[in-house]
Tab-separated table of C-alpha atoms in Angstrom:
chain	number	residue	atom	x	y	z
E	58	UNK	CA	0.000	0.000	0.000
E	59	UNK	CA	1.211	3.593	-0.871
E	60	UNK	CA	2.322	5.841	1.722
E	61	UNK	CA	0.161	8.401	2.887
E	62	UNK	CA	1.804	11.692	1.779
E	63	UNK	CA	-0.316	13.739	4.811
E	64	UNK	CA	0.481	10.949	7.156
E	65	UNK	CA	4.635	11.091	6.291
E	66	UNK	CA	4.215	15.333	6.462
E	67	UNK	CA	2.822	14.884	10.223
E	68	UNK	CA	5.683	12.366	11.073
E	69	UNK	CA	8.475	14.243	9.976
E	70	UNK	CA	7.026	17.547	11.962
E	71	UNK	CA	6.620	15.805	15.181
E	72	UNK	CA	10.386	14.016	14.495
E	73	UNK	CA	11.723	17.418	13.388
E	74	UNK	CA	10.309	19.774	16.675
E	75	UNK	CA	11.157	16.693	19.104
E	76	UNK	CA	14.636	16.406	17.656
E	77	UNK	CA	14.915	20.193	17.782
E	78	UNK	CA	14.633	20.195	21.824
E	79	UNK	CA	16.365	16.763	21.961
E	80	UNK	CA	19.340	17.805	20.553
E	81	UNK	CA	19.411	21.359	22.217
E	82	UNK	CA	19.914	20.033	25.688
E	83	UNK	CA	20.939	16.150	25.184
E	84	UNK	CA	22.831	15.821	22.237
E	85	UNK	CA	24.814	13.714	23.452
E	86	UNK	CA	22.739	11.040	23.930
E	87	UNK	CA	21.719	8.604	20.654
E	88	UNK	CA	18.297	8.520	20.079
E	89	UNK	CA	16.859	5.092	18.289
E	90	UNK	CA	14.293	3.972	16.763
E	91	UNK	CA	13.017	1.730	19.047
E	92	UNK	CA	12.754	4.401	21.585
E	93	UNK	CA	9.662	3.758	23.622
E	94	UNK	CA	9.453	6.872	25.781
E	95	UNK	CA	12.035	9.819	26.035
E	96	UNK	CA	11.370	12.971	28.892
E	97	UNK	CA	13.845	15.913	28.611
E	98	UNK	CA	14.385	18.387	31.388
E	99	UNK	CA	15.052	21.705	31.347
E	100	UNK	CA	14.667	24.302	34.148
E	101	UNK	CA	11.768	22.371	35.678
E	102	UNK	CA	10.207	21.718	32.353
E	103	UNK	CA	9.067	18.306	30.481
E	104	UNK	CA	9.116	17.176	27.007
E	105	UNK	CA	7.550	13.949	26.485
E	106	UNK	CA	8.019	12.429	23.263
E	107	UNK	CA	6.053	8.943	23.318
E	108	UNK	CA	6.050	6.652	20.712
E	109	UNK	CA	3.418	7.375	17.611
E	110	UNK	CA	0.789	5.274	17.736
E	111	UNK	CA	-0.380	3.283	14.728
E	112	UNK	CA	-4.206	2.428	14.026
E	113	UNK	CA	-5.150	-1.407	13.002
E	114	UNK	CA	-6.309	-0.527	9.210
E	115	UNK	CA	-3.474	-1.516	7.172
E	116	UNK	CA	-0.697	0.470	10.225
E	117	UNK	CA	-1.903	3.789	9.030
E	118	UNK	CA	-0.575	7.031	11.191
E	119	UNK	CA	-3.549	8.238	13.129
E	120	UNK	CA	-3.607	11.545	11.670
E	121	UNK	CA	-5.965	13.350	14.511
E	122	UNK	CA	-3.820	12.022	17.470
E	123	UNK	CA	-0.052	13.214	15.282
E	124	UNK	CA	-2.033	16.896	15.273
E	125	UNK	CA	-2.495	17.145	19.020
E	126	UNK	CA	1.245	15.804	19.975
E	127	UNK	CA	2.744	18.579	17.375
E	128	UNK	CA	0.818	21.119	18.774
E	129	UNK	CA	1.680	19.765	22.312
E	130	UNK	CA	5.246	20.332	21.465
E	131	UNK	CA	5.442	23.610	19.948
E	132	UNK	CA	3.496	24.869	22.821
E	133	UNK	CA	6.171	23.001	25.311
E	134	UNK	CA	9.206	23.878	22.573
E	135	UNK	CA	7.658	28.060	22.986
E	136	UNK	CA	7.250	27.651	26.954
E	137	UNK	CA	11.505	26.494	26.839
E	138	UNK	CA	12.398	29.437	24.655
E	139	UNK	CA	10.588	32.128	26.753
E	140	UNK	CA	12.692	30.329	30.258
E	141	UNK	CA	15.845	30.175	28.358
E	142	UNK	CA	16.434	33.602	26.360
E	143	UNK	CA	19.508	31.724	25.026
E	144	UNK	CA	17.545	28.956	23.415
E	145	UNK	CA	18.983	28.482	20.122
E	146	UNK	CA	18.262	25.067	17.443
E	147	UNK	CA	21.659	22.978	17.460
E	148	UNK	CA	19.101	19.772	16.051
E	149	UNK	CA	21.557	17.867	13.565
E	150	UNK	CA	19.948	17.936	10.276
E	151	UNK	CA	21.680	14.810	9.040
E	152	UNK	CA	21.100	13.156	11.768
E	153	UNK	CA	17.363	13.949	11.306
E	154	UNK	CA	17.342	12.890	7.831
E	155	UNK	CA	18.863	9.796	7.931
E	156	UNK	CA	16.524	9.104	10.784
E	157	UNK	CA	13.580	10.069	8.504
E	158	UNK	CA	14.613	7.868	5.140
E	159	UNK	CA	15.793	5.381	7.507
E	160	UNK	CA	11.839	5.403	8.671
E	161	UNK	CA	10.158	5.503	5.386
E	162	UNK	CA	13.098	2.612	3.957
E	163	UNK	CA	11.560	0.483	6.400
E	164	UNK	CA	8.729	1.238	5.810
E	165	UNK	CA	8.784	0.386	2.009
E	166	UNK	CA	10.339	-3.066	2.697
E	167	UNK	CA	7.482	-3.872	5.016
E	168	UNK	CA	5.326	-3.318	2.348
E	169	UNK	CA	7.155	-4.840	-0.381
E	170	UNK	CA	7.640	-8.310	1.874
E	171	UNK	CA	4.208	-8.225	2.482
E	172	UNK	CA	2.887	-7.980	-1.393
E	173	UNK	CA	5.167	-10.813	-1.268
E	174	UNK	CA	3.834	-12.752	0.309
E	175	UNK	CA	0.217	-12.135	-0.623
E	176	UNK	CA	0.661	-12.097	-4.183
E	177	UNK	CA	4.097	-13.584	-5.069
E	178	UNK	CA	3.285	-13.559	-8.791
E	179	UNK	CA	4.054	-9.983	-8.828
E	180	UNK	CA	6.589	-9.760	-6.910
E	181	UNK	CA	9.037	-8.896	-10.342
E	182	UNK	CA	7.585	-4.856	-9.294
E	183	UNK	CA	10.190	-4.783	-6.291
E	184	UNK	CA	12.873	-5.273	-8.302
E	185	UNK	CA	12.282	-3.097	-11.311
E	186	UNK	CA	14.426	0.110	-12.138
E	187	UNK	CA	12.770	3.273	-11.022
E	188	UNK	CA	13.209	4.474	-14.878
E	189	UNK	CA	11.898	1.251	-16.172
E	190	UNK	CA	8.664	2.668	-18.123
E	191	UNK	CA	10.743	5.332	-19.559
E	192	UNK	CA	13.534	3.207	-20.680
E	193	UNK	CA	10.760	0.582	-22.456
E	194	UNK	CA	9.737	3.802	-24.158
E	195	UNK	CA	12.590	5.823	-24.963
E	196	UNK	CA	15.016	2.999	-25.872
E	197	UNK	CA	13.727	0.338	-27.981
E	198	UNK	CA	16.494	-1.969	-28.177
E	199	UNK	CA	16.264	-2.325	-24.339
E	200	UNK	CA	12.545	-2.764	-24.763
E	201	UNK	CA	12.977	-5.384	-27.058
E	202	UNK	CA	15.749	-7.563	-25.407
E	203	UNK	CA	13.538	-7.404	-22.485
E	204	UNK	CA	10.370	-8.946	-24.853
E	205	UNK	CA	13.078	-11.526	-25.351
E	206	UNK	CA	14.562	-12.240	-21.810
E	207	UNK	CA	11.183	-12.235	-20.902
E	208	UNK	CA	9.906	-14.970	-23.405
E	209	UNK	CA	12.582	-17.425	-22.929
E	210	UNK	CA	11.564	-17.455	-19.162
E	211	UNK	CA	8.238	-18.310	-19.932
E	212	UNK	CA	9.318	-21.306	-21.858
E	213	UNK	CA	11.969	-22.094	-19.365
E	214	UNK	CA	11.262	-25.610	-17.707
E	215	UNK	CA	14.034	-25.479	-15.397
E	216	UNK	CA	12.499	-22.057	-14.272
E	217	UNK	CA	9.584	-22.593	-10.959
E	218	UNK	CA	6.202	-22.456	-12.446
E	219	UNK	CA	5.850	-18.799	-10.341
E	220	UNK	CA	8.232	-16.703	-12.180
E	221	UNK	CA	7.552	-18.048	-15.220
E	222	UNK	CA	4.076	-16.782	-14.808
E	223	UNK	CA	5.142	-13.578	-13.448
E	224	UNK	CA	7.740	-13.103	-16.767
E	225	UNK	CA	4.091	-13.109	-18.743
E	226	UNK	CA	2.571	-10.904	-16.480
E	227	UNK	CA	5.485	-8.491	-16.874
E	228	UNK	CA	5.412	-9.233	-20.502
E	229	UNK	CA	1.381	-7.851	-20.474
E	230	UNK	CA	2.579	-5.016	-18.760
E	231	UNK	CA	5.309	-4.128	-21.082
E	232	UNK	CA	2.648	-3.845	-23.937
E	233	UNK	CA	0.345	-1.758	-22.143
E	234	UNK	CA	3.430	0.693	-21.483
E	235	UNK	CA	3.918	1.071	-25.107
E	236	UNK	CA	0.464	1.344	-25.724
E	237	UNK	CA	1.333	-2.128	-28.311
E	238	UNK	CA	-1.141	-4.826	-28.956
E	239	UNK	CA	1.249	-7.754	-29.892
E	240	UNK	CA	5.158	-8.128	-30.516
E	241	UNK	CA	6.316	-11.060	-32.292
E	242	UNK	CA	7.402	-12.628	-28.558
E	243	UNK	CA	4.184	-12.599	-27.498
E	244	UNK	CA	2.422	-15.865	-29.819
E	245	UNK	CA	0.549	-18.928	-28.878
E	246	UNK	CA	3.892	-20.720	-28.042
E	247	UNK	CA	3.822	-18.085	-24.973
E	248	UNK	CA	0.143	-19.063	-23.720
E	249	UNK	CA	0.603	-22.481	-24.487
E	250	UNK	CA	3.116	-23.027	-22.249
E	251	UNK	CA	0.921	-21.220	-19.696
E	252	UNK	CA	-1.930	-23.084	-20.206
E	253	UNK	CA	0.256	-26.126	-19.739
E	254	UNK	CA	1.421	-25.085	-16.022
E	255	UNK	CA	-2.435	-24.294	-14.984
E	256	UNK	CA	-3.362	-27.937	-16.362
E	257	UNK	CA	-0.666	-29.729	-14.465
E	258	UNK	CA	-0.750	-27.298	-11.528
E	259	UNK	CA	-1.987	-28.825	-8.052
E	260	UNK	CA	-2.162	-25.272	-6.805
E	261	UNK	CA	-6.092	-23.300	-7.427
E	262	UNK	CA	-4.677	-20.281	-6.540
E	263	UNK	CA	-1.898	-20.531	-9.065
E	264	UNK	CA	-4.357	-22.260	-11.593
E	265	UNK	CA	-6.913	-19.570	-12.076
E	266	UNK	CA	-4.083	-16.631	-12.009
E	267	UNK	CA	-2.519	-18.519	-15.168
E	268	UNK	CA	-5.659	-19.064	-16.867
E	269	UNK	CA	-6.715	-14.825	-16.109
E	270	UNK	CA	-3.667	-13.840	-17.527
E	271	UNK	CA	-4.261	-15.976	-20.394
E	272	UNK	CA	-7.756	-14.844	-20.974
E	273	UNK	CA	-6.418	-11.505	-22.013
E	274	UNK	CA	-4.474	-12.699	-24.634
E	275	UNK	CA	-4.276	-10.580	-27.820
E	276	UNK	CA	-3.167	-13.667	-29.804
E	277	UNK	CA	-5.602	-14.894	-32.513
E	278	UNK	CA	-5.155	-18.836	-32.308
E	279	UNK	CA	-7.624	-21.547	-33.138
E	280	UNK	CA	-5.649	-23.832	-30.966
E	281	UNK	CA	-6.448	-21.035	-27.939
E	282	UNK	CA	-10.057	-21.805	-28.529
E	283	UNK	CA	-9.355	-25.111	-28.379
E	284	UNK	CA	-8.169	-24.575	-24.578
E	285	UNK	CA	-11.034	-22.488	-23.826
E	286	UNK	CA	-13.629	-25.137	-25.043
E	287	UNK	CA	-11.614	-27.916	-23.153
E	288	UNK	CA	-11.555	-25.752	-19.728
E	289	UNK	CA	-15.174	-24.214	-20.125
E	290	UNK	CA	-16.419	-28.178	-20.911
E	291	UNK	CA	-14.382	-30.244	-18.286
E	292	UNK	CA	-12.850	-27.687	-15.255
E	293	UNK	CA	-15.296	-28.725	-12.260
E	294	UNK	CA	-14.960	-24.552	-10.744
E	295	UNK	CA	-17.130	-22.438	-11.739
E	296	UNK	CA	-15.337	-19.324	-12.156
E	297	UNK	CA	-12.845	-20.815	-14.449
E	298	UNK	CA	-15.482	-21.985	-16.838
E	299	UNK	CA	-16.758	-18.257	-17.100
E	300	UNK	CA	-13.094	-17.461	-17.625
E	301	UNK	CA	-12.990	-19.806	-20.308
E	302	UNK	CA	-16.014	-18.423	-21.679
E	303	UNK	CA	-15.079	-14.691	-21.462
E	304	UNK	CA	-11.640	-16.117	-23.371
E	305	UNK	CA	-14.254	-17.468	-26.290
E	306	UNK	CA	-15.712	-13.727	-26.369
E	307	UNK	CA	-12.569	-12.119	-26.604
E	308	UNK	CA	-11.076	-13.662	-29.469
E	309	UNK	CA	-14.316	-13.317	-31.799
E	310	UNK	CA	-14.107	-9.613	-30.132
E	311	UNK	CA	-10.624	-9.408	-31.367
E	312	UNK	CA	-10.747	-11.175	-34.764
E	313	UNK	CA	-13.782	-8.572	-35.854
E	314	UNK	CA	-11.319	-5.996	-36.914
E	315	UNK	CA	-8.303	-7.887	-37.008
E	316	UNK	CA	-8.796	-11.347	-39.413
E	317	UNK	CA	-12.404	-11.594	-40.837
E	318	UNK	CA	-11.217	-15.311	-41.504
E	319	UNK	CA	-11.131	-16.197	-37.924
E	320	UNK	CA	-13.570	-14.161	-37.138
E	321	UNK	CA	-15.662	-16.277	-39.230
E	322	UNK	CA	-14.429	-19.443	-37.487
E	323	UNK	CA	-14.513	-18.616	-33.949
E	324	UNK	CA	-18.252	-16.625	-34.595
E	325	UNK	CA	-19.128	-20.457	-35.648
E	326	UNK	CA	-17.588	-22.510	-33.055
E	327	UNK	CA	-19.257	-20.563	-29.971
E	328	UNK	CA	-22.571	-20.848	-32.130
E	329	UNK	CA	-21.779	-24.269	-31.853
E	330	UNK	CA	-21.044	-24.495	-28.644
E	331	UNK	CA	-24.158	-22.651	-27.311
E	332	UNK	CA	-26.653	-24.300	-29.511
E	333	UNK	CA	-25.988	-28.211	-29.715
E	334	UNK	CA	-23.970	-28.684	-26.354
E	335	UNK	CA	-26.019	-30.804	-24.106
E	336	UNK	CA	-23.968	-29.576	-20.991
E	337	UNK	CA	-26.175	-27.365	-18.841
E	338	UNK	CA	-22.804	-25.907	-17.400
E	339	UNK	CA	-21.760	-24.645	-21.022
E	340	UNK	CA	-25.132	-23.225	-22.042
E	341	UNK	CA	-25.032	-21.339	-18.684
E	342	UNK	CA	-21.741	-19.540	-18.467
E	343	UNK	CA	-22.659	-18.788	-22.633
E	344	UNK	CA	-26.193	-17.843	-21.979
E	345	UNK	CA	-24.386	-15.212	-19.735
E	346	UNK	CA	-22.095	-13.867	-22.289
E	347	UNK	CA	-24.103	-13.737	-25.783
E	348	UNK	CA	-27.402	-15.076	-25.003
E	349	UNK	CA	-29.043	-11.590	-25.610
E	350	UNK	CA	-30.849	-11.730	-28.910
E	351	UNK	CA	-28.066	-8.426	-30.611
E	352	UNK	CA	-25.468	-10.417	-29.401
E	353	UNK	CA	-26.895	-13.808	-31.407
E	354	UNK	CA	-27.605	-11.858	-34.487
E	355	UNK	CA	-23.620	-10.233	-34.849
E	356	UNK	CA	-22.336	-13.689	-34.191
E	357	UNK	CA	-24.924	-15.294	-36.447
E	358	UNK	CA	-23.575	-12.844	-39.340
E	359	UNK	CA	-20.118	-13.349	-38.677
E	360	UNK	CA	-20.348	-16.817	-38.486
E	361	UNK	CA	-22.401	-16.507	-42.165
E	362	UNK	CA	-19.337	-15.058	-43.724
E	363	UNK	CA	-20.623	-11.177	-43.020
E	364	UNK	CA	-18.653	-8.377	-41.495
């Protein structure tokens, strides 16, 4: 999750006007982290710094409680100045800095470790350049050795089933930076092998991720069909079979204004598939997708030969 930018602002006050009377009359003492509780005396007077306390939803900075403990200290920090007319700021500023990044470093690896471990398929964002959407689109022979590196991981078998997924989710991603709807590394070979790992995959979890990202696939293939039929006519969960239909849709979708020859062939096979299967599973998820009667009548045209 991203980091509140109101929520870091508040933090870095309350760090900044605690340091600033921390390091005027103890500095030096070390201050850590892990502080739980720090008082510092002065003439009779108390600053309390406690530690900042975090709500439950998601370890969010409660934003109402950060407002009263800055205003606490600046009235506490004014109250010092007026007893000591020889107050003056000796906080160390790169002390207070590397105290901050140090914070929101931590921070960031908390989060990345925990997308980790909730979604490990995409956990190829961590490690990405900060530059790397510019670089796909401003240099296009590092764009296209990465379509490369990125294909021969998916049809690595030596590679774990996980990252080879995640290389064609970062391959998807890649084309929607470039605004590109298919590069010659991204073919039926690609899916295939996808398709492959969800079939012999133990794992639901992993299974239906495979077959989502497959779903979207921008290549034109009979053979893709194929898998869609098989997974729509034989896969005992339910939302994989409307996967497999919405995978059906998409390629007559696709072929309408990119091969009127498939489009002719795939408006026919769902026909098929709709009309004469005696599966009450099929008809269903179909029924769902293109049983409305404009819907019948485009495929019923297309699958004539019509455009």
């Amino acid at each position: 999750m991203p980091i509140n930018k109101g929520s870091v602002a508040i933090v870095i006050a309350t760090i900044a006007i605690a340091i600033s009377c921390y390091g005027t009359f103890f500095a030096e003492h070390v201050v850590t982290p892990h502080t739980k509780q720090n008082a510092i005396h002065q003439n009779g007077s108390e600053i309390v710094v406690t530690n900042i306390p975090l709500n439950s939803d998601y370890n969010e900075l409660s934003i109402d409680v950060l407002n009263k403990k800055i205003t606490a200290l600046e009235l506490q920090l004014a109250n010092l100045k007026m007893q000591n007319p020889a107050f003056q700021e000796t906080a160390n500023n790169d002390d207070f800095k590397e105290l901050v990044i140090a914070v929101l470093n931590e921070k960031e690896q908390q989060e990345a470790e925990k997308m980790r471990k909730s979604n490990p398929l995409y956990d190829f964002y961590a490690g990405l350049p900060e530059d790397y959407d510019l670089r796909l689109k401003s240099e296009p022979a590092y764009a296209e050795n990465m379509a490369v590196q990125l294909r021969q991981q998916i049809l690595d078998q030596n590679a774990s089933d996980i990252d080879r997924l995640a290389a064609l989710a970062q391959l998807q991603m890649n084309l929607y930076i470039l605004n590109q709807a298919n590069i010659p590394e991204y073919d039926y070979e690609v899916f295939k092998n996808v398709l492959d790992l969800a079939d012999n995959s133990r794992d639901d979890k992993f299974k239906i991720q495979a077959i989502e990202i497959t779903t979207q696939s921008p290549v034109l293939d009979y053979r893709l069909a194929e898998r869609f039929t098989a997974l729509l006519e034989q896969d005992s969960n339910d939302y994989i079979r409307r996967l497999a239909g919405q995978g059906l849709v998409t390629q007559f979708y696709q072929a309408q204004s990119e091969r009127s020859d498939y489009s002719q062939q795939i408006a026919q096979h769902i026909l098929s598939l709709y009309q004469d299967s005696a599966d009450d599973n099929v008809y269903s998820v179909l029924n769902e997708m293109i049983g409305n009667e404009n819907m019948l009548a485009e495929l019923q045209k297309y699958a004539e030969g019509g455009s």
